[in-house]
Structure formats: C-alpha cells, structure tokens
mmCIF file of C-alpha atoms in Angstrom:
data_model
loop_
_atom_site.group_PDB
_atom_site.id
_atom_site.type_symbol
_atom_site.label_atom_id
_atom_site.label_comp_id
_atom_site.label_asym_id
_atom_site.label_seq_id
_atom_site.Cartn_x
_atom_site.Cartn_y
_atom_site.Cartn_z
ATOM 1 C CA UNK A 8 100.038 100.021 82.107
ATOM 2 C CA UNK A 9 99.046 98.778 85.045
ATOM 3 C CA UNK A 10 99.127 102.055 87.098
ATOM 4 C CA UNK A 11 96.110 101.804 84.882
ATOM 5 C CA UNK A 12 95.034 99.065 85.579
ATOM 6 C CA UNK A 13 95.494 98.800 89.365
ATOM 7 C CA UNK A 14 93.953 102.095 89.858
ATOM 8 C CA UNK A 15 90.868 100.816 87.258
ATOM 9 C CA UNK A 16 90.839 97.868 90.548
ATOM 10 C CA UNK A 17 90.219 99.748 93.085
ATOM 11 C CA UNK A 18 88.018 102.444 91.726
ATOM 12 C CA UNK A 19 85.474 99.570 90.526
ATOM 13 C CA UNK A 20 86.328 97.809 93.870
ATOM 14 C CA UNK A 21 85.025 100.762 95.443
ATOM 15 C CA UNK A 22 82.170 102.280 93.549
ATOM 16 C CA UNK A 23 81.125 99.565 91.726
ATOM 17 C CA UNK A 24 80.088 96.245 94.021
ATOM 18 C CA UNK A 25 77.318 95.197 92.084
ATOM 19 C CA UNK A 26 79.719 93.994 89.607
ATOM 20 C CA UNK A 27 81.558 90.696 89.401
ATOM 21 C CA UNK A 28 84.957 90.283 90.121
ATOM 22 C CA UNK A 29 85.825 88.815 86.302
ATOM 23 C CA UNK A 30 84.035 91.596 84.798
ATOM 24 C CA UNK A 31 86.086 93.955 86.943
ATOM 25 C CA UNK A 32 89.092 91.816 85.608
ATOM 26 C CA UNK A 33 87.576 92.676 81.691
ATOM 27 C CA UNK A 34 86.888 95.861 82.003
ATOM 28 C CA UNK A 35 90.228 96.785 83.984
ATOM 29 C CA UNK A 36 92.555 95.530 81.517
ATOM 30 C CA UNK A 37 90.867 96.342 77.888
ATOM 31 C CA UNK A 38 91.509 99.732 79.653
ATOM 32 C CA UNK A 39 95.087 98.807 80.553
ATOM 33 C CA UNK A 40 95.433 97.744 76.402
ATOM 34 C CA UNK A 41 93.759 100.692 75.166
ATOM 35 C CA UNK A 42 96.223 103.138 77.333
ATOM 36 C CA UNK A 43 99.030 101.494 76.111
ATOM 37 C CA UNK A 44 97.889 101.728 72.590
ATOM 38 C CA UNK A 45 97.331 105.355 73.001
ATOM 39 C CA UNK A 46 101.111 105.331 74.553
ATOM 40 C CA UNK A 47 102.179 103.670 72.096
ATOM 41 C CA UNK A 48 100.850 105.941 68.949
ATOM 42 C CA UNK A 49 101.560 109.021 70.629
ATOM 43 C CA UNK A 50 105.497 108.865 72.020
ATOM 44 C CA UNK A 51 106.953 106.248 70.138
ATOM 45 C CA UNK A 52 104.870 106.293 66.504
ATOM 46 C CA UNK A 53 106.828 109.463 65.736
ATOM 47 C CA UNK A 54 110.528 108.632 66.296
ATOM 48 C CA UNK A 55 112.065 107.300 63.382
ATOM 49 C CA UNK A 56 115.991 107.629 64.725
#
C-alpha cells in the first residue's frame, strides 16, 4: 500500500502539476486503500486455516 501511495504521489507530481497538493494526497490515499482492499480479497480472504 505504501509503495502505491509513493508511486501515485510521484506520478501526479511529475505529470499533473496543475493539481494542488491536497488533491494529490487524496488521490494517492484512495489508490493506496483501493490496492490494499484488492490485495486483501485476492490473497487473504480464502485462507481459512
């Protein structure tokens, strides 16, 4: 999740300078949470030991 947030912040800062910092943080945080949820459902949900 942290890697996704760092990469999203870097990409938004590099390619979309017109977006202000607060909006970039919200977008990056949303991407991070979304990737965490996808990872949870793909990797940990089926493990019922």
